[in-house]
Amino acid sequence: AQLVESGGGSVQTGGSLRLSCTGSEYPYTTYCMAWFRQTPGKEREAVASIDHASRTTYADFVMGRFTISKDDAKNTMYLQMSSLKPEDTAMYYCASDSRYWCGGGWDSVRGYDDWGQGTQVTVSS
């Protein structure tokens, strides 16, 4: 089982990036998936989730700026990030669980079994 993120990089404030998370050996996108992020010395925090039926949930701090989506045929999840701010700088991780619906626990690190290695996003002012 493997998840691989890509698409990170360095942008200026107000810029955009699209992250991708591609799974192998398992149909990840047919289950609950999510994006998390983490900065040094801080706990990993949830950014957004998407479930079996493509219902989405977002953290308040990214509402209206980020969009999570998926392509089941490609077994790939995306995070389109716009209006980026320096405080969005972090390592971004994708995660997946074997449940169809993310539910109220979508933002819990403990709710996910599989994780990618992360992709770095740096936003400069």
Short mmCIF file of C-alpha atoms in Angstrom, two decimals:
data_model
loop_
_atom_site.label_atom_id
_atom_site.label_comp_id
_atom_site.label_asym_id
_atom_site.label_seq_id
_atom_site.Cartn_x
_atom_site.Cartn_y
_atom_site.Cartn_z
CA ALA A 1 0.00 0.00 0.00
CA GLN A 2 1.48 3.34 -1.01
CA LEU A 3 0.50 6.97 -1.34
CA VAL A 4 2.77 9.44 -3.11
CA GLU A 5 2.34 13.21 -2.98
CA SER A 6 3.65 15.66 -5.55
CA GLY A 7 3.19 19.25 -6.62
CA GLY A 8 4.73 21.10 -3.72
CA GLY A 9 7.07 24.02 -4.23
CA SER A 10 7.81 27.63 -3.46
CA VAL A 11 5.43 30.45 -4.36
CA GLN A 12 4.85 34.04 -3.35
CA THR A 13 1.91 35.27 -1.30
CA GLY A 14 -1.24 35.11 -3.36
CA GLY A 15 0.07 32.36 -5.59
CA SER A 16 -1.38 28.95 -6.35
CA LEU A 17 -0.27 25.33 -6.28
CA ARG A 18 -1.96 22.02 -6.97
CA LEU A 19 -0.94 19.03 -4.93
CA SER A 20 -1.54 15.48 -6.09
CA CYS A 21 -1.69 12.24 -4.15
CA THR A 22 -1.57 9.05 -6.19
CA GLY A 23 -2.20 5.64 -4.76
CA SER A 24 -0.94 2.26 -5.87
CA GLU A 25 -1.94 -1.32 -5.07
CA TYR A 26 -5.26 -0.24 -3.55
CA PRO A 27 -8.28 1.84 -4.74
CA TYR A 28 -7.71 4.61 -2.20
CA THR A 29 -9.97 7.19 -3.76
CA THR A 30 -13.03 5.00 -3.28
CA TYR A 31 -12.66 5.56 0.47
CA CYS A 32 -12.18 8.48 2.83
CA MET A 33 -9.08 10.52 2.03
CA ALA A 34 -7.68 13.72 3.45
CA TRP A 35 -4.92 16.28 3.34
CA PHE A 36 -3.04 17.23 6.48
CA ARG A 37 -0.17 19.63 7.03
CA GLN A 38 2.55 20.03 9.59
CA THR A 39 5.21 22.56 10.50
CA PRO A 40 8.22 21.84 12.73
CA GLY A 41 7.32 21.68 16.39
CA LYS A 42 3.58 21.62 15.77
CA GLU A 43 1.03 18.86 15.57
CA ARG A 44 -0.21 17.65 12.22
CA GLU A 45 -3.46 19.44 11.36
CA ALA A 46 -6.27 18.51 9.01
CA VAL A 47 -6.81 20.61 5.91
CA ALA A 48 -9.61 18.91 3.97
CA SER A 49 -11.22 15.55 3.35
CA ILE A 50 -13.17 13.86 0.59
CA ASP A 51 -15.22 10.70 0.87
CA HIS A 52 -16.57 7.92 -1.30
CA ALA A 53 -19.31 10.16 -2.71
CA SER A 54 -16.98 13.14 -3.16
CA ARG A 55 -18.46 15.03 -0.24
CA THR A 56 -15.89 17.43 1.08
CA THR A 57 -15.02 19.03 4.38
CA TYR A 58 -12.57 21.86 5.00
CA ALA A 59 -10.77 23.38 7.92
CA ASP A 60 -11.93 26.92 8.59
CA PHE A 61 -8.54 28.38 7.78
CA VAL A 62 -8.63 27.19 4.15
CA MET A 63 -12.32 27.66 3.41
CA GLY A 64 -12.77 29.39 0.07
CA ARG A 65 -9.10 29.18 -0.82
CA PHE A 66 -8.44 25.43 -1.18
CA THR A 67 -10.40 22.84 -3.13
CA ILE A 68 -10.09 19.09 -2.64
CA SER A 69 -11.06 16.74 -5.44
CA LYS A 70 -10.33 13.26 -6.76
CA ASP A 71 -10.19 11.21 -9.93
CA ASP A 72 -11.13 7.62 -9.22
CA ALA A 73 -9.94 6.42 -12.62
CA LYS A 74 -6.46 7.72 -11.81
CA ASN A 75 -6.62 6.78 -8.13
CA THR A 76 -5.50 10.33 -7.45
CA MET A 77 -6.61 13.02 -5.01
CA TYR A 78 -5.86 16.70 -5.49
CA LEU A 79 -5.62 19.84 -3.44
CA GLN A 80 -5.92 23.05 -5.43
CA MET A 81 -4.52 25.85 -3.29
CA SER A 82 -5.10 29.49 -4.16
CA SER A 83 -4.52 32.82 -2.42
CA LEU A 84 -1.67 31.23 -0.53
CA LYS A 85 -0.36 32.90 2.60
CA PRO A 86 2.98 32.55 4.41
CA GLU A 87 1.15 30.72 7.20
CA ASP A 88 0.26 27.99 4.69
CA THR A 89 3.93 27.03 4.61
CA ALA A 90 4.15 23.42 5.76
CA MET A 91 4.76 19.83 4.78
CA TYR A 92 1.54 18.55 3.27
CA TYR A 93 0.57 14.90 3.67
CA CYS A 94 -2.19 12.85 2.13
CA ALA A 95 -3.91 10.16 4.13
CA SER A 96 -6.42 7.42 3.53
CA ASP A 97 -8.62 5.13 5.56
CA SER A 98 -10.68 2.05 4.76
CA ARG A 99 -14.03 3.67 5.66
CA TYR A 100 -16.26 5.05 2.92
CA TRP A 101 -17.44 8.08 4.83
CA CYS A 102 -15.08 10.44 6.60
CA GLY A 103 -17.66 11.60 9.13
CA GLY A 104 -17.11 13.76 12.15
CA GLY A 105 -13.66 12.33 12.77
CA TRP A 106 -12.30 13.50 9.44
CA ASP A 107 -9.81 15.78 11.12
CA SER A 108 -8.24 13.23 13.44
CA VAL A 109 -4.78 11.91 12.59
CA ARG A 110 -5.73 8.66 14.30
CA GLY A 111 -8.55 8.14 11.82
CA TYR A 112 -6.21 7.31 8.94
CA ASP A 113 -4.16 4.19 8.34
CA ASP A 114 -2.10 5.07 5.29
CA TRP A 115 0.05 8.16 4.78
CA GLY A 116 2.25 9.57 2.07
CA GLN A 117 5.75 10.86 2.62
CA GLY A 118 4.77 14.52 2.28
CA THR A 119 5.44 17.37 -0.11
CA GLN A 120 6.79 20.73 1.01
CA VAL A 121 4.89 23.95 0.34
CA THR A 122 6.68 27.23 1.01
CA VAL A 123 4.94 30.60 0.65
CA SER A 124 7.09 33.70 0.82
CA SER A 125 5.89 37.20 1.57
#
